[in-house]
Amino acid sequence: MALTLYAFHDRPHDFAATKSGASLEDCVFLLDFTRPLERTRWFGIANRWLGITVSFLIPVVHKGQGKGEYVISLHRDQPYFEDIQNLWRQHYRTTRTTKSEAVDDLVVIADFGGHFPEDC
């Protein structure tokens, strides 16, 4: 499925993300603006330094984690490709405003598999 982002009116630096079509209430992953957006470029071969950007590795963090460890992929032909670049320009290095109680690592792994099955 395609990436779906949800914005919060009262929290301008938090964006919920899912690729499972889940509703806002079921989203447990947020874009992690504390980490850099990674680019894959194409200049005859895939690389990180030279050529046009063909995909992103987008950092995400579970609401129950203090520090994010996961990334999801987004290719050039998918929705939100241009928007992700703009969001990182505006919000990079901002901390999230919402946190919930800590959850077990197995719950985080299961939630990641449920929300981003193609990125497992």
Coordinates of C-alpha atoms in Angstrom, one line a residue:
M1 CA 0.0 0.0 0.0
A2 CA 1.0 3.6 -0.4
L3 CA 2.3 5.7 2.4
T4 CA -0.3 7.6 4.4
L5 CA 0.6 10.6 6.6
Y6 CA -1.6 12.2 9.3
A7 CA -0.9 15.7 10.6
F8 CA -2.0 17.0 14.0
H9 CA -3.4 20.5 14.4
D10 CA -2.2 21.0 17.9
R11 CA 1.3 19.4 17.4
P12 CA 2.9 20.9 14.2
H13 CA 6.0 18.7 14.4
D14 CA 4.3 15.3 14.7
F15 CA 3.1 13.3 11.7
A16 CA 1.7 9.8 12.0
A17 CA 2.7 7.4 9.2
T18 CA 1.4 4.0 8.0
K19 CA 1.4 1.9 4.8
S20 CA -1.4 -0.4 6.0
G21 CA -4.3 2.0 5.5
A22 CA -4.8 2.3 9.2
S23 CA -6.8 5.1 10.7
L24 CA -5.2 7.9 12.7
E25 CA -6.3 6.3 16.0
D26 CA -4.5 3.1 15.0
C27 CA -1.2 4.7 13.9
V28 CA 1.6 4.2 16.4
F29 CA 4.5 5.4 14.2
L30 CA 5.6 9.0 13.7
L31 CA 8.1 10.5 11.4
D32 CA 11.4 10.9 13.3
F33 CA 12.7 14.4 12.4
T34 CA 15.6 13.9 14.9
R35 CA 17.4 11.7 12.3
P36 CA 18.4 12.7 8.8
L37 CA 16.5 11.6 5.7
E38 CA 18.6 9.2 3.6
R39 CA 18.6 9.5 -0.1
T40 CA 19.3 6.9 -2.8
R41 CA 20.5 8.5 -6.0
W42 CA 21.0 7.3 -9.5
F43 CA 23.9 8.1 -11.8
G44 CA 24.3 5.0 -13.8
I45 CA 24.4 3.0 -10.5
A46 CA 22.6 3.5 -7.2
N47 CA 24.6 5.5 -4.8
R48 CA 24.2 8.0 -1.9
W49 CA 26.2 11.0 -3.3
L50 CA 25.7 11.8 -7.0
G51 CA 22.7 11.9 -9.4
I52 CA 19.0 12.3 -9.1
T53 CA 17.2 11.1 -6.0
V54 CA 15.2 8.0 -6.8
S55 CA 14.1 7.0 -3.2
F56 CA 14.2 7.9 0.4
L57 CA 14.8 6.0 3.6
I58 CA 12.5 7.8 6.0
P59 CA 13.2 7.5 9.8
V60 CA 10.2 6.5 11.9
V61 CA 9.7 6.1 15.6
H62 CA 7.2 4.2 17.6
K63 CA 5.2 6.3 20.1
G64 CA 6.4 4.0 22.9
Q65 CA 10.1 4.4 22.0
G66 CA 12.5 7.1 23.3
K67 CA 14.7 6.8 20.2
G68 CA 13.7 5.5 16.8
E69 CA 15.6 2.7 15.0
Y70 CA 13.5 2.0 12.0
V71 CA 13.3 3.4 8.4
I72 CA 10.7 3.0 5.7
S73 CA 11.3 3.3 2.0
L74 CA 9.6 5.7 -0.4
H75 CA 10.2 5.6 -4.2
R76 CA 10.1 8.5 -6.6
D77 CA 6.8 7.4 -8.2
Q78 CA 4.9 7.1 -4.9
P79 CA 2.7 9.7 -3.3
Y80 CA 4.3 12.1 -0.8
F81 CA 7.7 12.0 -2.4
E82 CA 8.0 15.8 -2.8
D83 CA 6.2 16.4 0.5
I84 CA 8.7 14.3 2.4
Q85 CA 11.5 16.5 1.2
N86 CA 9.6 19.6 2.3
L87 CA 8.7 18.2 5.7
W88 CA 12.4 17.4 6.4
R89 CA 13.4 20.9 5.3
Q90 CA 10.9 22.4 7.7
H91 CA 11.1 20.1 10.7
Y92 CA 14.5 18.4 10.7
R93 CA 16.1 18.4 14.2
T94 CA 12.8 19.1 16.0
T95 CA 11.8 16.8 18.8
R96 CA 8.4 15.2 18.9
T97 CA 5.9 16.5 21.4
T98 CA 3.9 13.3 22.0
K99 CA 5.2 10.2 23.8
S100 CA 3.3 7.4 25.4
E101 CA 4.4 4.8 28.0
A102 CA 7.2 2.6 27.0
V103 CA 6.4 -0.6 25.2
D104 CA 8.2 -3.9 24.8
D105 CA 10.5 -4.4 21.8
L106 CA 8.5 -7.3 20.5
V107 CA 5.4 -5.0 20.4
V108 CA 7.4 -2.4 18.4
I109 CA 8.5 -5.1 15.9
A110 CA 5.0 -6.5 15.5
D111 CA 3.6 -3.0 15.0
F112 CA 6.2 -2.2 12.4
G113 CA 5.4 -5.4 10.5
G114 CA 1.7 -4.5 10.7
H115 CA 2.1 -0.9 9.5
F116 CA 4.9 -1.3 7.0
P117 CA 4.8 -4.9 5.7
E118 CA 6.8 -4.2 2.6
D119 CA 9.6 -2.6 4.6
C120 CA 10.2 -5.7 6.8

